[in-house]
Amino acid sequence: MTRRLRWRVAGPVAALAVAAVLIPGTPAYLPNWLGSRAEYDGRPARGWMKNLTSPDPEARHQAAHALGAIGPEAEEAVPALAAVLHDDPDRQVRSEAALALFKMAPASRAAVPALGDALADENPVVRVNAALALLRMREEARPAVPALTRAVKDGRNVEYIGSFTVTTQEVAILALGRATAGTADAVPTLTEALEEARTDLTRRAAVRALGEVGPPARPAVPQLQALLRGQSDDLRLVAEDALRKIGADPAPAAPPDQPEESMLPEPERKYIWDIEHHGNLLVKYGFAPLADALRRADAQALSAVLADDFAGTDLAEPRRVRADVGFAEVERLQDSGRPPAPLSRVGFVARLLEFRKVFATDPPQVKFALMTLGPKRRGDLGGPWEGTAQLRMHGEYAKGAPAEVVLTVRYELARPPTPESLAGPGWLKAAGVTQALTARATHYLFTEAAKARGLDPSRLYDSWAGGQFRNAPGGVYVCDFDRDGILDLLVTDVTGCALYRGRPEGGFEDVTARCGLPRGPTPWPIAAWVDVDGDGWEDLILAGRFYRNEAGARFADYTDRCNLRLPVDATGVVVADYDRDGRLDLYVTRQARPGGRAWLDGRSSDPKGNYLFRNLGDWRFEDVTKAAGAAGGHRSTFSAAWLDANNDGWPDLHVVNEFGDGVLLVNNGNGTFSERPLADRPADFGTMGVAVGDVDNDGNIDIYCANMYSKAGARVIGNLAPDAYPPAVMEKMRRFVAGSQLHLNKGGLKFEQVGPKMQVAAVGWAYGPCLADFDGDGFLDLYATAGFASRNRDEPDG
């Protein structure tokens, strides 16, 4: 072929190639070939688009989820998703389509009209996802301004929905402000929303939206300036920022002679900050090298940090608490009330290395965790400092045999910790061991076996890979649904649910599809096993739908036959026959929004509370919450537990509270409950879960509340001036960070709070506790997860 002929052929071919890769719909369309980001589960966007018209709702749901996961690179699917959002009869499919358009924004700008229409959808999850998508569109959402205005005024949108941390109204307010930036079109609606807001969260949304509008929102300046006095810090700061964006100078937050009642004076705040700053330095420049020296068993390096006049102590004739179950042994040495035994500099190093000798094969992992710290004389930052720390060593004492040593150590420094003082020798003036725990086992007590047993954890939502943090993506629900004597597992997740049937050899098989259950993604992964119709087969509540167990062979969707529609903000369902009529009833818990003083008053801003639904038979329920007195008050309830607290044969109910103390609802035996506190002082705070059981085998059911615990928080509150707040407030604030609580049932509806005493309080920010006899000794053991959002996958927060 001649050169001229080659060019004549190459020119049209190149033009066709350019057209092919740039025109959507051609087989060679470039985004379909640009690597794995344009794919989900090995399929490109075009492959998933075909499923949007499937007659199977689960297939459509999965397709919308996949396109959203692909993100803006699936822009060609926007018209199809908009059609689904507008016309699909299945609310979960519509919700997933709205969520997909949110993830694609602003590439999904063509769907703005459909998203505006979706703000009137009957389903609240569809409405909030549509509002979130419009929020991301900013000014490009302007065509939806009339719909956003209606959404702001729609009374249905003020409710808090499940795992969403905002209401649809709040999102619509913010979206309206962004969509009308630079114009006064929405200022009347936004100022009205600010005036009528019931909570600070809604006020903040309206204030931010007015700030987004900018100078045209000047008519709202007097309202915004009024928020600069007598409000929360957050609301004041947001108002100041909005005023600046509008072009108005914010007035001072409060006159100098009228300080905010709840605000610490500036010197006190600086004092607390200085202590925390020195604490960070101590951890980085003091504790970290000390831990490394102990890991290496370097006696010389350990001795170098001790002052020449170092004063050490150890427990004298300690009280021994010991458990030996054959394959594992644990011993805790604790204070018996005797004066501590003195140790020299050499003796203290030897004592640390003696604990270190447990790990005979390889060096252990070692960490000092700061617990308390402050000047020895309050206010004297330049003098000696003191505090406590937790020293933890863990590793193996033989191949495959784990061991752990945890010491509580009090310490004293001659001067405030700084990089310079900690870099030199002798910075540790005194130290003493006040408690020591040593644990050994012949093998690891639990082994990760999910995949080997037929479970598929790779299907579960991963916040690290998903791009959106989910604090409650699902759960595990245990039941022998086919009555073969082997327990089965239902695993719920926002990515989809799975029913695993237990097999005789100990494994599991996925029978989700065989049993007729949906496995597509769901934004509402709560579930409950309950024999609704009393036929002896456990039925299933899953993602708000009701499924009848057909003799263990499959499940039939009975949602339309059941008159009950669970509230969309439900966080859980707990089951009992509270009226002993032979039919199982449902108690539905709700997470609520904080009020203006929620942390001190223990009350949410939502008066609705939880729900009690009485089973009438024939798949019908009656809301008896008010008549029974079972709402639980203004509490934010992640969980609740049925128990017979007074051994009268009637199920009582403990309702936990995120904002403070829970309440025991004592069953009166006549269809009503009486509220009774577990303690006469603050006993719980930040409760995320509850477990009940007879931990001391005395015949009375005890209550364990999984609460928030913070070493840093306890340190800050511990360093406050004793009169920084009124005594009652200080008592509540100390409870904020004190950790989990064990309420020991002493009989006669009297409970003793023994969490710190029995050393089950300081387990971190706890969730989902479990009481079970793991070692088979006849006593219930306690397992509690802990942590919240880890900085990275390799360093879990908990």
mmCIF file of N, CA and C in Angstrom, residues 135-250:
data_model
loop_
_atom_site.group_PDB
_atom_site.id
_atom_site.type_symbol
_atom_site.label_atom_id
_atom_site.label_comp_id
_atom_site.label_asym_id
_atom_site.label_seq_id
_atom_site.Cartn_x
_atom_site.Cartn_y
_atom_site.Cartn_z
ATOM 1 N N LEU A 135 -29.091 19.084 46.578
ATOM 2 C CA LEU A 135 -28.122 19.855 47.356
ATOM 3 C C LEU A 135 -26.763 19.854 46.684
ATOM 4 N N ARG A 136 -26.367 18.733 46.131
ATOM 5 C CA ARG A 136 -25.060 18.641 45.466
ATOM 6 C C ARG A 136 -25.036 19.362 44.123
ATOM 7 N N MET A 137 -26.207 19.619 43.560
ATOM 8 C CA MET A 137 -26.268 20.313 42.268
ATOM 9 C C MET A 137 -25.971 21.804 42.392
ATOM 10 N N ARG A 138 -26.129 22.354 43.582
ATOM 11 C CA ARG A 138 -25.940 23.782 43.826
ATOM 12 C C ARG A 138 -26.827 24.610 42.889
ATOM 13 N N GLU A 139 -26.251 25.610 42.167
ATOM 14 C CA GLU A 139 -27.061 26.489 41.320
ATOM 15 C C GLU A 139 -27.768 25.748 40.187
ATOM 16 N N GLU A 140 -27.232 24.595 39.801
ATOM 17 C CA GLU A 140 -27.859 23.860 38.705
ATOM 18 C C GLU A 140 -29.187 23.238 39.115
ATOM 19 N N ALA A 141 -29.509 23.294 40.404
ATOM 20 C CA ALA A 141 -30.809 22.808 40.867
ATOM 21 C C ALA A 141 -31.876 23.891 40.807
ATOM 22 N N ARG A 142 -31.583 25.036 40.177
ATOM 23 C CA ARG A 142 -32.533 26.158 40.144
ATOM 24 C C ARG A 142 -33.898 25.773 39.570
ATOM 25 N N PRO A 143 -33.972 24.920 38.517
ATOM 26 C CA PRO A 143 -35.307 24.552 38.019
ATOM 27 C C PRO A 143 -36.186 23.862 39.071
ATOM 28 N N ALA A 144 -35.568 23.324 40.120
ATOM 29 C CA ALA A 144 -36.330 22.623 41.149
ATOM 30 C C ALA A 144 -36.700 23.525 42.323
ATOM 31 N N VAL A 145 -36.468 24.846 42.210
ATOM 32 C CA VAL A 145 -36.742 25.760 43.324
ATOM 33 C C VAL A 145 -38.203 25.679 43.787
ATOM 34 N N PRO A 146 -39.199 25.682 42.885
ATOM 35 C CA PRO A 146 -40.587 25.566 43.372
ATOM 36 C C PRO A 146 -40.818 24.278 44.175
ATOM 37 N N ALA A 147 -40.242 23.176 43.697
ATOM 38 C CA ALA A 147 -40.409 21.909 44.403
ATOM 39 C C ALA A 147 -39.686 21.940 45.754
ATOM 40 N N LEU A 148 -38.505 22.533 45.803
ATOM 41 C CA LEU A 148 -37.774 22.651 47.064
ATOM 42 C C LEU A 148 -38.549 23.528 48.050
ATOM 43 N N THR A 149 -39.166 24.580 47.566
ATOM 44 C CA THR A 149 -39.964 25.446 48.434
ATOM 45 C C THR A 149 -41.120 24.675 49.062
ATOM 46 N N ARG A 150 -41.775 23.854 48.249
ATOM 47 C CA ARG A 150 -42.874 23.041 48.786
ATOM 48 C C ARG A 150 -42.358 22.018 49.792
ATOM 49 N N ALA A 151 -41.185 21.459 49.512
ATOM 50 C CA ALA A 151 -40.609 20.458 50.411
ATOM 51 C C ALA A 151 -40.261 21.066 51.765
ATOM 52 N N VAL A 152 -39.774 22.308 51.771
ATOM 53 C CA VAL A 152 -39.448 22.973 53.036
ATOM 54 C C VAL A 152 -40.701 23.133 53.890
ATOM 55 N N LYS A 153 -41.847 23.365 53.255
ATOM 56 C CA LYS A 153 -43.095 23.607 53.987
ATOM 57 C C LYS A 153 -43.907 22.341 54.222
ATOM 58 N N ASP A 154 -43.461 21.217 53.679
ATOM 59 C CA ASP A 154 -44.185 19.955 53.815
ATOM 60 C C ASP A 154 -43.989 19.392 55.226
ATOM 61 N N GLY A 155 -45.074 19.282 55.968
ATOM 62 C CA GLY A 155 -44.980 18.809 57.350
ATOM 63 C C GLY A 155 -44.424 17.412 57.489
ATOM 64 N N ARG A 156 -44.508 16.600 56.426
ATOM 65 C CA ARG A 156 -43.967 15.237 56.512
ATOM 66 C C ARG A 156 -42.453 15.232 56.616
ATOM 67 N N ASN A 157 -41.815 16.310 56.195
ATOM 68 C CA ASN A 157 -40.362 16.319 56.071
ATOM 69 C C ASN A 157 -39.628 16.764 57.331
ATOM 70 N N VAL A 158 -40.368 17.004 58.413
ATOM 71 C CA VAL A 158 -39.692 17.409 59.641
ATOM 72 C C VAL A 158 -39.285 16.214 60.487
ATOM 73 N N GLU A 159 -39.694 15.002 60.076
ATOM 74 C CA GLU A 159 -39.376 13.808 60.856
ATOM 75 C C GLU A 159 -37.941 13.354 60.589
ATOM 76 N N TYR A 160 -37.349 12.775 61.617
ATOM 77 C CA TYR A 160 -36.001 12.215 61.526
ATOM 78 C C TYR A 160 -36.111 10.792 61.003
ATOM 79 N N ILE A 161 -35.359 10.451 59.961
ATOM 80 C CA ILE A 161 -35.540 9.183 59.266
ATOM 81 C C ILE A 161 -34.369 8.251 59.540
ATOM 82 N N GLY A 162 -34.627 7.211 60.312
ATOM 83 C CA GLY A 162 -33.675 6.115 60.485
ATOM 84 C C GLY A 162 -32.244 6.551 60.687
ATOM 85 N N SER A 163 -31.339 6.061 59.804
ATOM 86 C CA SER A 163 -29.911 6.310 59.967
ATOM 87 C C SER A 163 -29.483 7.669 59.433
ATOM 88 N N PHE A 164 -30.415 8.440 58.819
ATOM 89 C CA PHE A 164 -30.068 9.770 58.344
ATOM 90 C C PHE A 164 -29.894 10.707 59.541
ATOM 91 N N THR A 165 -28.860 11.535 59.480
ATOM 92 C CA THR A 165 -28.587 12.461 60.576
ATOM 93 C C THR A 165 -29.237 13.818 60.355
ATOM 94 N N VAL A 166 -29.990 13.962 59.293
ATOM 95 C CA VAL A 166 -30.700 15.202 58.979
ATOM 96 C C VAL A 166 -32.111 14.846 58.539
ATOM 97 N N THR A 167 -33.003 15.828 58.599
ATOM 98 C CA THR A 167 -34.349 15.630 58.069
ATOM 99 C C THR A 167 -34.387 16.088 56.616
ATOM 100 N N THR A 168 -35.413 15.642 55.904
ATOM 101 C CA THR A 168 -35.590 16.095 54.526
ATOM 102 C C THR A 168 -35.770 17.605 54.487
ATOM 103 N N GLN A 169 -36.467 18.162 55.475
ATOM 104 C CA GLN A 169 -36.664 19.610 55.502
ATOM 105 C C GLN A 169 -35.323 20.334 55.590
ATOM 106 N N GLU A 170 -34.417 19.867 56.449
ATOM 107 C CA GLU A 170 -33.120 20.534 56.599
ATOM 108 C C GLU A 170 -32.321 20.474 55.306
ATOM 109 N N VAL A 171 -32.326 19.314 54.643
ATOM 110 C CA VAL A 171 -31.599 19.203 53.372
ATOM 111 C C VAL A 171 -32.234 20.109 52.318
ATOM 112 N N ALA A 172 -33.571 20.126 52.270
ATOM 113 C CA ALA A 172 -34.257 20.968 51.283
ATOM 114 C C ALA A 172 -33.961 22.444 51.532
ATOM 115 N N ILE A 173 -33.891 22.847 52.799
ATOM 116 C CA ILE A 173 -33.550 24.240 53.129
ATOM 117 C C ILE A 173 -32.173 24.594 52.577
ATOM 118 N N LEU A 174 -31.181 23.730 52.833
ATOM 119 C CA LEU A 174 -29.827 23.988 52.346
ATOM 120 C C LEU A 174 -29.770 23.983 50.826
ATOM 121 N N ALA A 175 -30.461 23.025 50.210
ATOM 122 C CA ALA A 175 -30.480 22.964 48.743
ATOM 123 C C ALA A 175 -31.134 24.209 48.150
ATOM 124 N N LEU A 176 -32.182 24.693 48.804
ATOM 125 C CA LEU A 176 -32.859 25.898 48.321
ATOM 126 C C LEU A 176 -31.937 27.103 48.391
ATOM 127 N N GLY A 177 -31.178 27.222 49.476
ATOM 128 C CA GLY A 177 -30.232 28.317 49.583
ATOM 129 C C GLY A 177 -29.175 28.278 48.504
ATOM 130 N N ARG A 178 -28.641 27.091 48.233
ATOM 131 C CA ARG A 178 -27.618 26.968 47.195
ATOM 132 C C ARG A 178 -28.191 27.228 45.805
ATOM 133 N N ALA A 179 -29.388 26.709 45.553
ATOM 134 C CA ALA A 179 -29.982 26.847 44.222
ATOM 135 C C ALA A 179 -30.315 28.287 43.892
ATOM 136 N N THR A 180 -30.586 29.115 44.903
ATOM 137 C CA THR A 180 -30.988 30.507 44.658
ATOM 138 C C THR A 180 -29.878 31.482 45.006
ATOM 139 N N ALA A 181 -28.631 31.007 45.105
ATOM 140 C CA ALA A 181 -27.510 31.882 45.463
ATOM 141 C C ALA A 181 -27.466 33.093 44.538
ATOM 142 N N GLY A 182 -27.318 34.263 45.144
ATOM 143 C CA GLY A 182 -27.230 35.490 44.367
ATOM 144 C C GLY A 182 -28.568 36.115 44.022
ATOM 145 N N THR A 183 -29.675 35.506 44.443
ATOM 146 C CA THR A 183 -31.008 36.053 44.200
ATOM 147 C C THR A 183 -31.782 36.088 45.510
ATOM 148 N N ALA A 184 -32.870 36.864 45.517
ATOM 149 C CA ALA A 184 -33.706 36.955 46.719
ATOM 150 C C ALA A 184 -34.921 36.055 46.627
ATOM 151 N N ASP A 185 -34.944 35.145 45.625
ATOM 152 C CA ASP A 185 -36.143 34.353 45.359
ATOM 153 C C ASP A 185 -36.615 33.558 46.571
ATOM 154 N N ALA A 186 -35.687 32.978 47.327
ATOM 155 C CA ALA A 186 -36.074 32.081 48.413
ATOM 156 C C ALA A 186 -35.949 32.713 49.786
ATOM 157 N N VAL A 187 -35.570 33.985 49.870
ATOM 158 C CA VAL A 187 -35.349 34.601 51.176
ATOM 159 C C VAL A 187 -36.603 34.566 52.047
ATOM 160 N N PRO A 188 -37.797 34.869 51.524
ATOM 161 C CA PRO A 188 -38.983 34.769 52.389
ATOM 162 C C PRO A 188 -39.202 33.362 52.938
ATOM 163 N N THR A 189 -38.998 32.339 52.105
ATOM 164 C CA THR A 189 -39.184 30.957 52.572
ATOM 165 C C THR A 189 -38.157 30.605 53.633
ATOM 166 N N LEU A 190 -36.912 31.021 53.429
ATOM 167 C CA LEU A 190 -35.854 30.679 54.370
ATOM 168 C C LEU A 190 -36.020 31.413 55.694
ATOM 169 N N THR A 191 -36.420 32.682 55.655
ATOM 170 C CA THR A 191 -36.626 33.406 56.914
ATOM 171 C C THR A 191 -37.816 32.822 57.678
ATOM 172 N N GLU A 192 -38.838 32.395 56.944
ATOM 173 C CA GLU A 192 -39.979 31.752 57.599
ATOM 174 C C GLU A 192 -39.560 30.433 58.242
ATOM 175 N N ALA A 193 -38.723 29.667 57.535
ATOM 176 C CA ALA A 193 -38.230 28.407 58.083
ATOM 177 C C ALA A 193 -37.400 28.651 59.340
ATOM 178 N N LEU A 194 -36.612 29.712 59.345
ATOM 179 C CA LEU A 194 -35.814 30.048 60.519
ATOM 180 C C LEU A 194 -36.712 30.428 61.689
ATOM 181 N N GLU A 195 -37.765 31.182 61.407
ATOM 182 C CA GLU A 195 -38.677 31.623 62.462
ATOM 183 C C GLU A 195 -39.434 30.449 63.082
ATOM 184 N N GLU A 196 -39.820 29.469 62.251
ATOM 185 C CA GLU A 196 -40.665 28.376 62.720
ATOM 186 C C GLU A 196 -39.888 27.125 63.118
ATOM 187 N N ALA A 197 -38.565 27.176 63.009
ATOM 188 C CA ALA A 197 -37.749 25.986 63.307
ATOM 189 C C ALA A 197 -37.962 25.509 64.734
ATOM 190 N N ARG A 198 -38.112 24.195 64.887
ATOM 191 C CA ARG A 198 -38.343 23.612 66.202
ATOM 192 C C ARG A 198 -37.050 23.213 66.896
ATOM 193 N N THR A 199 -35.968 23.061 66.159
ATOM 194 C CA THR A 199 -34.712 22.595 66.745
ATOM 195 C C THR A 199 -33.556 23.455 66.251
ATOM 196 N N ASP A 200 -32.447 23.396 66.989
ATOM 197 C CA ASP A 200 -31.251 24.127 66.569
ATOM 198 C C ASP A 200 -30.707 23.599 65.247
ATOM 199 N N LEU A 201 -30.875 22.294 64.985
ATOM 200 C CA LEU A 201 -30.385 21.737 63.726
ATOM 201 C C LEU A 201 -31.109 22.361 62.538
ATOM 202 N N THR A 202 -32.414 22.550 62.657
ATOM 203 C CA THR A 202 -33.164 23.190 61.577
ATOM 204 C C THR A 202 -32.786 24.661 61.477
ATOM 205 N N ARG A 203 -32.606 25.333 62.611
ATOM 206 C CA ARG A 203 -32.176 26.738 62.587
ATOM 207 C C ARG A 203 -30.832 26.869 61.894
ATOM 208 N N ARG A 204 -29.905 25.964 62.211
ATOM 209 C CA ARG A 204 -28.584 26.035 61.566
ATOM 210 C C ARG A 204 -28.708 25.875 60.066
ATOM 211 N N ALA A 205 -29.582 24.957 59.628
ATOM 212 C CA ALA A 205 -29.763 24.769 58.188
ATOM 213 C C ALA A 205 -30.278 26.045 57.538
ATOM 214 N N ALA A 206 -31.263 26.702 58.151
ATOM 215 C CA ALA A 206 -31.812 27.932 57.577
ATOM 216 C C ALA A 206 -30.781 29.051 57.568
ATOM 217 N N VAL A 207 -30.012 29.160 58.642
ATOM 218 C CA VAL A 207 -28.977 30.198 58.712
ATOM 219 C C VAL A 207 -27.921 29.963 57.644
ATOM 220 N N ARG A 208 -27.480 28.726 57.474
ATOM 221 C CA ARG A 208 -26.481 28.434 56.441
ATOM 222 C C ARG A 208 -27.025 28.733 55.054
ATOM 223 N N ALA A 209 -28.293 28.380 54.839
ATOM 224 C CA ALA A 209 -28.894 28.629 53.536
ATOM 225 C C ALA A 209 -28.937 30.120 53.229
ATOM 226 N N LEU A 210 -29.264 30.950 54.216
ATOM 227 C CA LEU A 210 -29.269 32.393 54.001
ATOM 228 C C LEU A 210 -27.855 32.893 53.698
ATOM 229 N N GLY A 211 -26.864 32.294 54.340
ATOM 230 C CA GLY A 211 -25.487 32.641 54.004
ATOM 231 C C GLY A 211 -25.129 32.260 52.582
ATOM 232 N N GLU A 212 -25.637 31.114 52.101
ATOM 233 C CA GLU A 212 -25.402 30.705 50.710
ATOM 234 C C GLU A 212 -26.018 31.705 49.732
ATOM 235 N N VAL A 213 -27.164 32.275 50.094
ATOM 236 C CA VAL A 213 -27.816 33.267 49.221
ATOM 237 C C VAL A 213 -26.923 34.488 49.045
ATOM 238 N N GLY A 214 -26.258 34.906 50.107
ATOM 239 C CA GLY A 214 -25.351 36.040 50.025
ATOM 240 C C GLY A 214 -26.041 37.377 50.230
ATOM 241 N N PRO A 215 -25.523 38.464 49.658
ATOM 242 C CA PRO A 215 -26.064 39.812 49.890
ATOM 243 C C PRO A 215 -27.565 39.959 49.682
ATOM 244 N N PRO A 216 -28.208 39.271 48.724
ATOM 245 C CA PRO A 216 -29.670 39.429 48.598
ATOM 246 C C PRO A 216 -30.450 38.995 49.842
ATOM 247 N N ALA A 217 -29.809 38.317 50.786
ATOM 248 C CA ALA A 217 -30.491 37.893 52.008
ATOM 249 C C ALA A 217 -30.422 38.953 53.099
ATOM 250 N N ARG A 218 -30.061 40.195 52.748
ATOM 251 C CA ARG A 218 -29.931 41.253 53.745
ATOM 252 C C ARG A 218 -31.194 41.473 54.577
ATOM 253 N N PRO A 219 -32.416 41.280 54.038
ATOM 254 C CA PRO A 219 -33.599 41.442 54.896
ATOM 255 C C PRO A 219 -33.601 40.516 56.117
ATOM 256 N N ALA A 220 -32.824 39.437 56.086
ATOM 257 C CA ALA A 220 -32.789 38.500 57.212
ATOM 258 C C ALA A 220 -31.753 38.869 58.265
ATOM 259 N N VAL A 221 -31.010 39.972 58.050
ATOM 260 C CA VAL A 221 -29.937 40.331 58.976
ATOM 261 C C VAL A 221 -30.427 40.502 60.409
ATOM 262 N N PRO A 222 -31.546 41.216 60.656
ATOM 263 C CA PRO A 222 -31.987 41.339 62.066
ATOM 264 C C PRO A 222 -32.241 39.974 62.731
ATOM 265 N N GLN A 223 -32.852 39.023 61.981
ATOM 266 C CA GLN A 223 -33.084 37.688 62.543
ATOM 267 C C GLN A 223 -31.773 36.997 62.886
ATOM 268 N N LEU A 224 -30.802 37.134 61.996
ATOM 269 C CA LEU A 224 -29.520 36.471 62.216
ATOM 270 C C LEU A 224 -28.778 37.106 63.385
ATOM 271 N N GLN A 225 -28.825 38.430 63.493
ATOM 272 C CA GLN A 225 -28.139 39.085 64.609
ATOM 273 C C GLN A 225 -28.767 38.709 65.942
ATOM 274 N N ALA A 226 -30.061 38.432 65.933
ATOM 275 C CA ALA A 226 -30.729 38.031 67.171
ATOM 276 C C ALA A 226 -30.220 36.691 67.675
ATOM 277 N N LEU A 227 -29.632 35.899 66.775
ATOM 278 C CA LEU A 227 -29.121 34.580 67.166
ATOM 279 C C LEU A 227 -27.740 34.652 67.806
ATOM 280 N N LEU A 228 -27.160 35.829 67.842
ATOM 281 C CA LEU A 228 -25.807 35.949 68.362
ATOM 282 C C LEU A 228 -25.765 36.018 69.883
ATOM 283 N N ARG A 229 -26.926 36.086 70.515
ATOM 284 C CA ARG A 229 -26.984 36.135 71.975
ATOM 285 C C ARG A 229 -27.893 35.027 72.486
ATOM 286 N N GLY A 230 -27.446 34.376 73.542
ATOM 287 C CA GLY A 230 -28.294 33.400 74.216
ATOM 288 C C GLY A 230 -28.501 32.116 73.451
ATOM 289 N N GLN A 231 -27.623 31.773 72.518
ATOM 290 C CA GLN A 231 -27.768 30.555 71.737
ATOM 291 C C GLN A 231 -26.558 29.650 71.964
ATOM 292 N N SER A 232 -26.606 28.457 71.368
ATOM 293 C CA SER A 232 -25.467 27.539 71.466
ATOM 294 C C SER A 232 -24.288 28.088 70.691
ATOM 295 N N ASP A 233 -23.099 27.608 71.056
ATOM 296 C CA ASP A 233 -21.892 28.055 70.353
ATOM 297 C C ASP A 233 -21.994 27.787 68.863
ATOM 298 N N ASP A 234 -22.445 26.586 68.490
ATOM 299 C CA ASP A 234 -22.525 26.223 67.076
ATOM 300 C C ASP A 234 -23.428 27.183 66.317
ATOM 301 N N LEU A 235 -24.594 27.481 66.872
ATOM 302 C CA LEU A 235 -25.546 28.351 66.183
ATOM 303 C C LEU A 235 -24.991 29.762 66.065
ATOM 304 N N ARG A 236 -24.317 30.247 67.102
ATOM 305 C CA ARG A 236 -23.702 31.578 67.018
ATOM 306 C C ARG A 236 -22.661 31.643 65.913
ATOM 307 N N LEU A 237 -21.806 30.622 65.857
ATOM 308 C CA LEU A 237 -20.757 30.619 64.839
ATOM 309 C C LEU A 237 -21.334 30.577 63.435
ATOM 310 N N VAL A 238 -22.375 29.770 63.230
ATOM 311 C CA VAL A 238 -23.007 29.684 61.919
ATOM 312 C C VAL A 238 -23.652 31.020 61.556
ATOM 313 N N ALA A 239 -24.282 31.672 62.540
ATOM 314 C CA ALA A 239 -24.905 32.969 62.280
ATOM 315 C C ALA A 239 -23.856 34.023 61.930
ATOM 316 N N GLU A 240 -22.741 34.023 62.647
ATOM 317 C CA GLU A 240 -21.670 34.965 62.331
ATOM 318 C C GLU A 240 -21.154 34.752 60.909
ATOM 319 N N ASP A 241 -20.963 33.504 60.535
ATOM 320 C CA ASP A 241 -20.474 33.206 59.189
ATOM 321 C C ASP A 241 -21.477 33.658 58.126
ATOM 322 N N ALA A 242 -22.770 33.420 58.361
ATOM 323 C CA ALA A 242 -23.790 33.840 57.397
ATOM 324 C C ALA A 242 -23.817 35.359 57.254
ATOM 325 N N LEU A 243 -23.698 36.081 58.363
ATOM 326 C CA LEU A 243 -23.710 37.534 58.305
ATOM 327 C C LEU A 243 -22.533 38.058 57.489
ATOM 328 N N ARG A 244 -21.377 37.427 57.652
ATOM 329 C CA ARG A 244 -20.211 37.853 56.851
ATOM 330 C C ARG A 244 -20.458 37.636 55.368
ATOM 331 N N LYS A 245 -21.040 36.480 55.020
ATOM 332 C CA LYS A 245 -21.304 36.195 53.605
ATOM 333 C C LYS A 245 -22.331 37.163 53.017
ATOM 334 N N ILE A 246 -23.275 37.590 53.841
ATOM 335 C CA ILE A 246 -24.290 38.536 53.381
ATOM 336 C C ILE A 246 -23.698 39.931 53.262
ATOM 337 N N GLY A 247 -22.613 40.199 53.997
ATOM 338 C CA GLY A 247 -21.979 41.515 53.947
ATOM 339 C C GLY A 247 -22.330 42.375 55.126
ATOM 340 N N ALA A 248 -22.846 41.778 56.201
ATOM 341 C CA ALA A 248 -23.175 42.526 57.411
ATOM 342 C C ALA A 248 -22.191 42.153 58.505
ATOM 343 N N ASP A 249 -21.764 43.152 59.278
ATOM 344 C CA ASP A 249 -20.838 42.879 60.366
ATOM 345 C C ASP A 249 -21.577 42.211 61.509
ATOM 346 N N PRO A 250 -21.109 41.043 61.938
ATOM 347 C CA PRO A 250 -21.772 40.392 63.075
ATOM 348 C C PRO A 250 -21.550 41.178 64.354
#
